[in-house]
PDB file of C-alpha atoms in Angstrom:
ATOM      1  CA  MET A   1      -0.502   6.681   0.708  1.00 96.00           C
ATOM      2  CA  ILE A   2      -2.703   7.763  -2.204  1.00 98.00           C
ATOM      3  CA  VAL A   3      -5.455  10.410  -2.091  1.00 98.00           C
ATOM      4  CA  VAL A   4      -8.193  10.345  -4.750  1.00 98.00           C
ATOM      5  CA  ARG A   5      -9.839  13.762  -4.858  1.00 97.00           C
ATOM      6  CA  ASP A   6     -13.373  14.058  -6.270  1.00 96.00           C
ATOM      7  CA  GLY A   7     -12.688  11.074  -8.523  1.00 95.00           C
ATOM      8  CA  ARG A   8     -10.683  13.376 -10.794  1.00 95.00           C
ATOM      9  CA  MET A   9      -7.176  13.461  -9.363  1.00 96.00           C
ATOM     10  CA  ARG A  10      -4.822  11.049  -7.626  1.00 97.00           C
ATOM     11  CA  ALA A  11      -1.965  12.335  -5.447  1.00 98.00           C
ATOM     12  CA  ALA A  12       0.665  10.840  -3.168  1.00 98.00           C
ATOM     13  CA  GLY A  13       0.180  11.931   0.414  1.00 97.00           C
ATOM     14  CA  LEU A  14       1.329  11.515   3.996  1.00 97.00           C
ATOM     15  CA  ARG A  15      -0.805  10.425   6.971  1.00 96.00           C
ATOM     16  CA  ARG A  16       0.126  11.720  10.419  1.00 95.00           C
ATOM     17  CA  ASP A  17      -1.876  12.218  13.636  1.00 91.00           C
ATOM     18  CA  GLY A  18      -5.358  12.091  12.089  1.00 95.00           C
ATOM     19  CA  VAL A  19      -4.394  14.316   9.144  1.00 98.00           C
ATOM     20  CA  VAL A  20      -3.535  13.412   5.570  1.00 98.00           C
ATOM     21  CA  ALA A  21      -1.487  15.998   3.686  1.00 98.00           C
ATOM     22  CA  TYR A  22      -0.911  16.022  -0.061  1.00 98.00           C
ATOM     23  CA  ASP A  23       0.277  18.395  -2.753  1.00 98.00           C
ATOM     24  CA  TRP A  24      -1.351  18.810  -6.148  1.00 97.00           C
ATOM     25  CA  GLY A  25      -1.000  21.229  -9.013  1.00 94.00           C
ATOM     26  CA  PHE A  26      -3.069  23.252 -11.398  1.00 93.00           C
ATOM     27  CA  SER A  27      -2.731  26.020 -13.964  1.00 92.00           C
ATOM     28  CA  GLN A  28      -4.689  29.261 -13.866  1.00 90.00           C
ATOM     29  CA  HIS A  29      -4.324  32.302 -16.108  1.00 91.00           C
ATOM     30  CA  GLY A  30      -1.174  30.854 -17.661  1.00 93.00           C
ATOM     31  CA  ARG A  31       0.540  30.242 -14.326  1.00 93.00           C
ATOM     32  CA  ASP A  32       1.312  26.904 -12.645  1.00 94.00           C
ATOM     33  CA  TYR A  33       0.561  26.466  -8.938  1.00 94.00           C
ATOM     34  CA  VAL A  34       1.254  23.796  -6.327  1.00 96.00           C
ATOM     35  CA  GLN A  35      -1.398  23.583  -3.625  1.00 97.00           C
ATOM     36  CA  ARG A  36      -1.086  21.714  -0.316  1.00 98.00           C
ATOM     37  CA  SER A  37      -4.289  20.247   1.115  1.00 98.00           C
ATOM     38  CA  PHE A  38      -4.962  18.649   4.492  1.00 98.00           C
ATOM     39  CA  VAL A  39      -7.752  16.177   5.236  1.00 98.00           C
ATOM     40  CA  LEU A  40      -8.870  16.304   8.879  1.00 98.00           C
ATOM     41  CA  LEU A  41     -10.001  12.707   9.194  1.00 97.00           C
ATOM     42  CA  ASP A  42     -11.997  13.109  12.430  1.00 95.00           C
ATOM     43  CA  ASP A  43     -13.810  16.206  11.128  1.00 96.00           C
ATOM     44  CA  GLY A  44     -14.449  15.045   7.555  1.00 97.00           C
ATOM     45  CA  VAL A  45     -13.129  18.407   6.375  1.00 98.00           C
ATOM     46  CA  GLN A  46     -10.382  19.244   3.891  1.00 98.00           C
ATOM     47  CA  ILE A  47      -8.509  22.525   4.348  1.00 98.00           C
ATOM     48  CA  ASN A  48      -5.914  24.507   2.452  1.00 98.00           C
ATOM     49  CA  GLN A  49      -4.478  27.991   2.158  1.00 98.00           C
ATOM     50  CA  PRO A  50      -5.303  28.761  -1.490  1.00 97.00           C
ATOM     51  CA  VAL A  51      -2.183  29.750  -3.384  1.00 96.00           C
ATOM     52  CA  ALA A  52      -4.358  31.601  -5.920  1.00 93.00           C
ATOM     53  CA  PHE A  53      -6.155  33.792  -3.349  1.00 94.00           C
ATOM     54  CA  PRO A  54      -5.601  37.532  -3.893  1.00 94.00           C
ATOM     55  CA  PRO A  55      -2.623  39.038  -1.985  1.00 94.00           C
ATOM     56  CA  GLN A  56      -4.830  40.523   0.751  1.00 94.00           C
ATOM     57  CA  GLN A  57      -6.171  37.008   1.516  1.00 96.00           C
ATOM     58  CA  GLN A  58      -2.888  35.082   1.423  1.00 95.00           C
ATOM     59  CA  GLY A  59      -2.657  32.905   4.519  1.00 95.00           C
ATOM     60  CA  TRP A  60      -6.429  32.560   4.821  1.00 97.00           C
ATOM     61  CA  TRP A  61      -7.902  29.056   4.875  1.00 98.00           C
ATOM     62  CA  TYR A  62     -10.495  27.433   2.634  1.00 98.00           C
ATOM     63  CA  CYS A  63     -12.332  24.504   4.243  1.00 98.00           C
ATOM     64  CA  ASP A  64     -14.478  21.961   2.388  1.00 98.00           C
ATOM     65  CA  LEU A  65     -16.904  19.562   3.991  1.00 98.00           C
ATOM     66  CA  VAL A  66     -16.019  16.212   2.406  1.00 98.00           C
ATOM     67  CA  THR A  67     -16.918  12.569   2.525  1.00 97.00           C
ATOM     68  CA  VAL A  68     -13.921  10.434   3.406  1.00 97.00           C
ATOM     69  CA  VAL A  69     -13.580   6.783   2.475  1.00 97.00           C
ATOM     70  CA  ASP A  70     -10.431   5.397   4.079  1.00 94.00           C
ATOM     71  CA  VAL A  71      -9.283   2.050   2.697  1.00 92.00           C
ATOM     72  CA  GLY A  72      -5.832   1.805   4.256  1.00 85.00           C
ATOM     73  CA  GLU A  73      -3.396   3.110   1.663  1.00 93.00           C
ATOM     74  CA  VAL A  74      -6.090   4.841  -0.443  1.00 97.00           C
ATOM     75  CA  LEU A  75      -8.129   7.760   0.830  1.00 98.00           C
ATOM     76  CA  ARG A  76     -11.056   8.901  -1.289  1.00 98.00           C
ATOM     77  CA  VAL A  77     -12.179  12.485  -0.617  1.00 98.00           C
ATOM     78  CA  ASP A  78     -15.315  13.926  -2.257  1.00 97.00           C
ATOM     79  CA  ASP A  79     -16.555  17.497  -1.888  1.00 97.00           C
ATOM     80  CA  MET A  80     -19.928  17.955  -0.160  1.00 97.00           C
ATOM     81  CA  TRP A  81     -20.602  21.555  -1.217  1.00 97.00           C
ATOM     82  CA  ILE A  82     -20.460  23.328   2.185  1.00 98.00           C
ATOM     83  CA  ASP A  83     -17.367  25.526   2.458  1.00 98.00           C
ATOM     84  CA  VAL A  84     -15.928  27.874   5.066  1.00 98.00           C
ATOM     85  CA  ILE A  85     -13.386  30.651   4.497  1.00 98.00           C
ATOM     86  CA  VAL A  86     -11.319  31.396   7.589  1.00 97.00           C
ATOM     87  CA  GLY A  87      -9.349  34.606   7.746  1.00 95.00           C
ATOM     88  CA  PRO A  88      -7.469  36.135  10.645  1.00 92.00           C
ATOM     89  CA  PRO A  89      -9.007  35.738  14.118  1.00 86.00           C
ATOM     90  CA  ASP A  90     -10.370  39.307  14.135  1.00 85.00           C
ATOM     91  CA  HIS A  91     -12.265  38.624  10.891  1.00 89.00           C
ATOM     92  CA  PRO A  92     -15.484  36.539  10.920  1.00 90.00           C
ATOM     93  CA  TYR A  93     -15.381  33.234   9.083  1.00 94.00           C
ATOM     94  CA  ARG A  94     -17.663  32.950   6.058  1.00 96.00           C
ATOM     95  CA  LEU A  95     -19.962  29.971   5.456  1.00 97.00           C
ATOM     96  CA  LEU A  96     -20.574  29.271   1.751  1.00 98.00           C
ATOM     97  CA  ASP A  97     -22.653  27.148  -0.610  1.00 97.00           C
ATOM     98  CA  LEU A  98     -25.537  26.106   1.601  1.00 97.00           C
ATOM     99  CA  ASP A  99     -27.676  26.741  -1.493  1.00 97.00           C
ATOM    100  CA  ASP A 100     -25.652  24.169  -3.456  1.00 97.00           C
ATOM    101  CA  TYR A 101     -26.013  21.717  -0.571  1.00 98.00           C
ATOM    102  CA  GLY A 102     -29.791  22.267  -0.571  1.00 97.00           C
ATOM    103  CA  GLN A 103     -29.939  21.801  -4.339  1.00 97.00           C
ATOM    104  CA  ALA A 104     -28.006  18.517  -4.049  1.00 97.00           C
ATOM    105  CA  MET A 105     -30.557  17.364  -1.461  1.00 97.00           C
ATOM    106  CA  SER A 106     -33.452  18.501  -3.633  1.00 97.00           C
ATOM    107  CA  ASP A 107     -32.307  16.788  -6.824  1.00 97.00           C
ATOM    108  CA  GLY A 108     -31.277  13.523  -5.150  1.00 96.00           C
ATOM    109  CA  ARG A 109     -27.490  13.797  -5.420  1.00 96.00           C
ATOM    110  CA  LEU A 110     -27.442  13.796  -1.613  1.00 96.00           C
ATOM    111  CA  SER A 111     -29.564  11.282   0.276  1.00 96.00           C
ATOM    112  CA  PRO A 112     -31.422  12.388   3.412  1.00 96.00           C
ATOM    113  CA  SER A 113     -29.089  10.367   5.660  1.00 97.00           C
ATOM    114  CA  ALA A 114     -25.963  11.757   3.955  1.00 97.00           C
ATOM    115  CA  ALA A 115     -27.414  15.278   4.218  1.00 97.00           C
ATOM    116  CA  VAL A 116     -28.051  14.888   7.953  1.00 97.00           C
ATOM    117  CA  ASP A 117     -24.553  13.495   8.471  1.00 97.00           C
ATOM    118  CA  GLY A 118     -23.025  16.383   6.513  1.00 97.00           C
ATOM    119  CA  LEU A 119     -24.913  19.044   8.456  1.00 98.00           C
ATOM    120  CA  MET A 120     -23.949  17.468  11.772  1.00 97.00           C
ATOM    121  CA  ARG A 121     -20.276  17.258  10.765  1.00 97.00           C
ATOM    122  CA  ALA A 122     -20.281  20.861   9.511  1.00 97.00           C
ATOM    123  CA  GLN A 123     -21.710  22.086  12.818  1.00 96.00           C
ATOM    124  CA  ARG A 124     -19.255  19.955  14.808  1.00 95.00           C
ATOM    125  CA  PHE A 125     -16.335  21.390  12.790  1.00 96.00           C
ATOM    126  CA  LEU A 126     -17.508  24.973  13.402  1.00 96.00           C
ATOM    127  CA  ASP A 127     -18.078  24.369  17.116  1.00 93.00           C
ATOM    128  CA  ARG A 128     -14.838  22.474  17.616  1.00 92.00           C
ATOM    129  CA  ARG A 129     -12.513  24.637  15.537  1.00 93.00           C
ATOM    130  CA  LEU A 130     -13.970  28.126  15.086  1.00 93.00           C
ATOM    131  CA  ASN A 131     -16.907  29.120  17.247  1.00 90.00           C
ATOM    132  CA  ARG A 132     -15.973  31.174  20.255  1.00 76.00           C
ATOM    133  CA  ARG A 133     -18.245  30.698  23.209  1.00 73.00           C
ATOM    134  CA  HIS A 134     -17.455  33.261  25.863  1.00 68.00           C
ATOM    135  CA  GLU A 135     -13.764  33.751  25.146  1.00 66.00           C
ATOM    136  CA  VAL A 136     -12.586  37.313  24.855  1.00 68.00           C
ATOM    137  CA  GLU A 137      -9.245  36.309  23.331  1.00 71.00           C
ATOM    138  CA  ARG A 138      -8.953  37.164  19.637  1.00 73.00           C
ATOM    139  CA  ALA A 139      -7.916  33.745  18.374  1.00 78.00           C
ATOM    140  CA  TRP A 140      -9.617  30.771  16.783  1.00 85.00           C
ATOM    141  CA  PRO A 141     -10.063  28.059  19.445  1.00 83.00           C
ATOM    142  CA  ALA A 142      -8.353  25.261  17.472  1.00 83.00           C
ATOM    143  CA  PHE A 143      -7.547  26.512  13.995  1.00 92.00           C
ATOM    144  CA  PRO A 144      -5.546  25.534  12.178  1.00 95.00           C
ATOM    145  CA  PRO A 145      -5.132  22.343  14.166  1.00 95.00           C
ATOM    146  CA  ALA A 146      -1.642  21.741  15.602  1.00 94.00           C
ATOM    147  CA  GLU A 147      -1.405  18.565  13.478  1.00 95.00           C
ATOM    148  CA  VAL A 148      -1.767  20.699  10.342  1.00 97.00           C
ATOM    149  CA  GLU A 149       0.761  23.280  11.552  1.00 95.00           C
ATOM    150  CA  ALA A 150       3.257  20.426  11.941  1.00 95.00           C
ATOM    151  CA  LEU A 151       2.768  19.448   8.270  1.00 97.00           C
ATOM    152  CA  LEU A 152       2.913  22.908   6.677  1.00 96.00           C
ATOM    153  CA  LYS A 153       6.635  22.709   5.872  1.00 95.00           C
ATOM    154  CA  VAL A 154       7.126  18.931   5.566  1.00 97.00           C
ATOM    155  CA  ALA A 155       8.487  17.755   2.210  1.00 96.00           C
ATOM    156  CA  LEU A 156       5.750  15.812   0.429  1.00 97.00           C
ATOM    157  CA  PRO A 157       5.932  13.778  -2.777  1.00 95.00           C
ATOM    158  CA  GLN A 158       5.299  15.952  -5.817  1.00 96.00           C
ATOM    159  CA  ASP A 159       3.364  13.198  -7.544  1.00 97.00           C
ATOM    160  CA  TRP A 160      -0.156  13.775  -8.835  1.00 97.00           C
ATOM    161  CA  THR A 161      -2.107  12.771 -11.892  1.00 95.00           C
ATOM    162  CA  LEU A 162      -5.449  13.770 -13.330  1.00 91.00           C
ATOM    163  CA  LEU A 163      -7.510  10.619 -13.693  1.00 90.00           C
ATOM    164  CA  ASP A 164      -8.346  11.403 -17.297  1.00 74.00           C
ATOM    165  CA  GLN A 165      -4.683  10.395 -17.796  1.00 50.00           C
ATOM    166  CA  THR A 166      -3.500  13.971 -18.451  1.00 47.00           C
ATOM    167  CA  GLN A 167      -0.301  14.370 -16.460  1.00 45.00           C
ATOM    168  CA  ALA A 168      -0.437  17.283 -14.019  1.00 43.00           C
ATOM    169  CA  ARG A 169       3.153  16.784 -12.872  1.00 46.00           C
TER     170      ARG A 169
END
């Protein structure tokens, strides 16, 4: 399957149990990285453990609210501004970029119906995956999802291209 990310990159991926996993690469500060991302199809959220996070945050998760357009063998994923950083269970998660989301609503990049849908999906993701109700156990209720855990070590195609035709790998 093919994943098109933000209209800027195309990568080969693998679909399994409501999750699409794909690898992609980038360069930062003269160093090349390979990043694995997972699209949670039911949540409309894309997650990854950023390879460029500082050492004290390695293993943490970065979650993006996304729109997902699934056309069989092509999955288009576009960022919707709201992000969540998830650290260890004894560390609170951090919600980011609500100001960017509001600005997108204000300047018309995000329609009222898309904005409502995004806010509802963001809340559903938090409630389903991260929010603890009355549990005293120090663990995230369903994070990362078992379907993602199963794909962490799977060999994926190392095939991605920037859509401006610059080869990334």
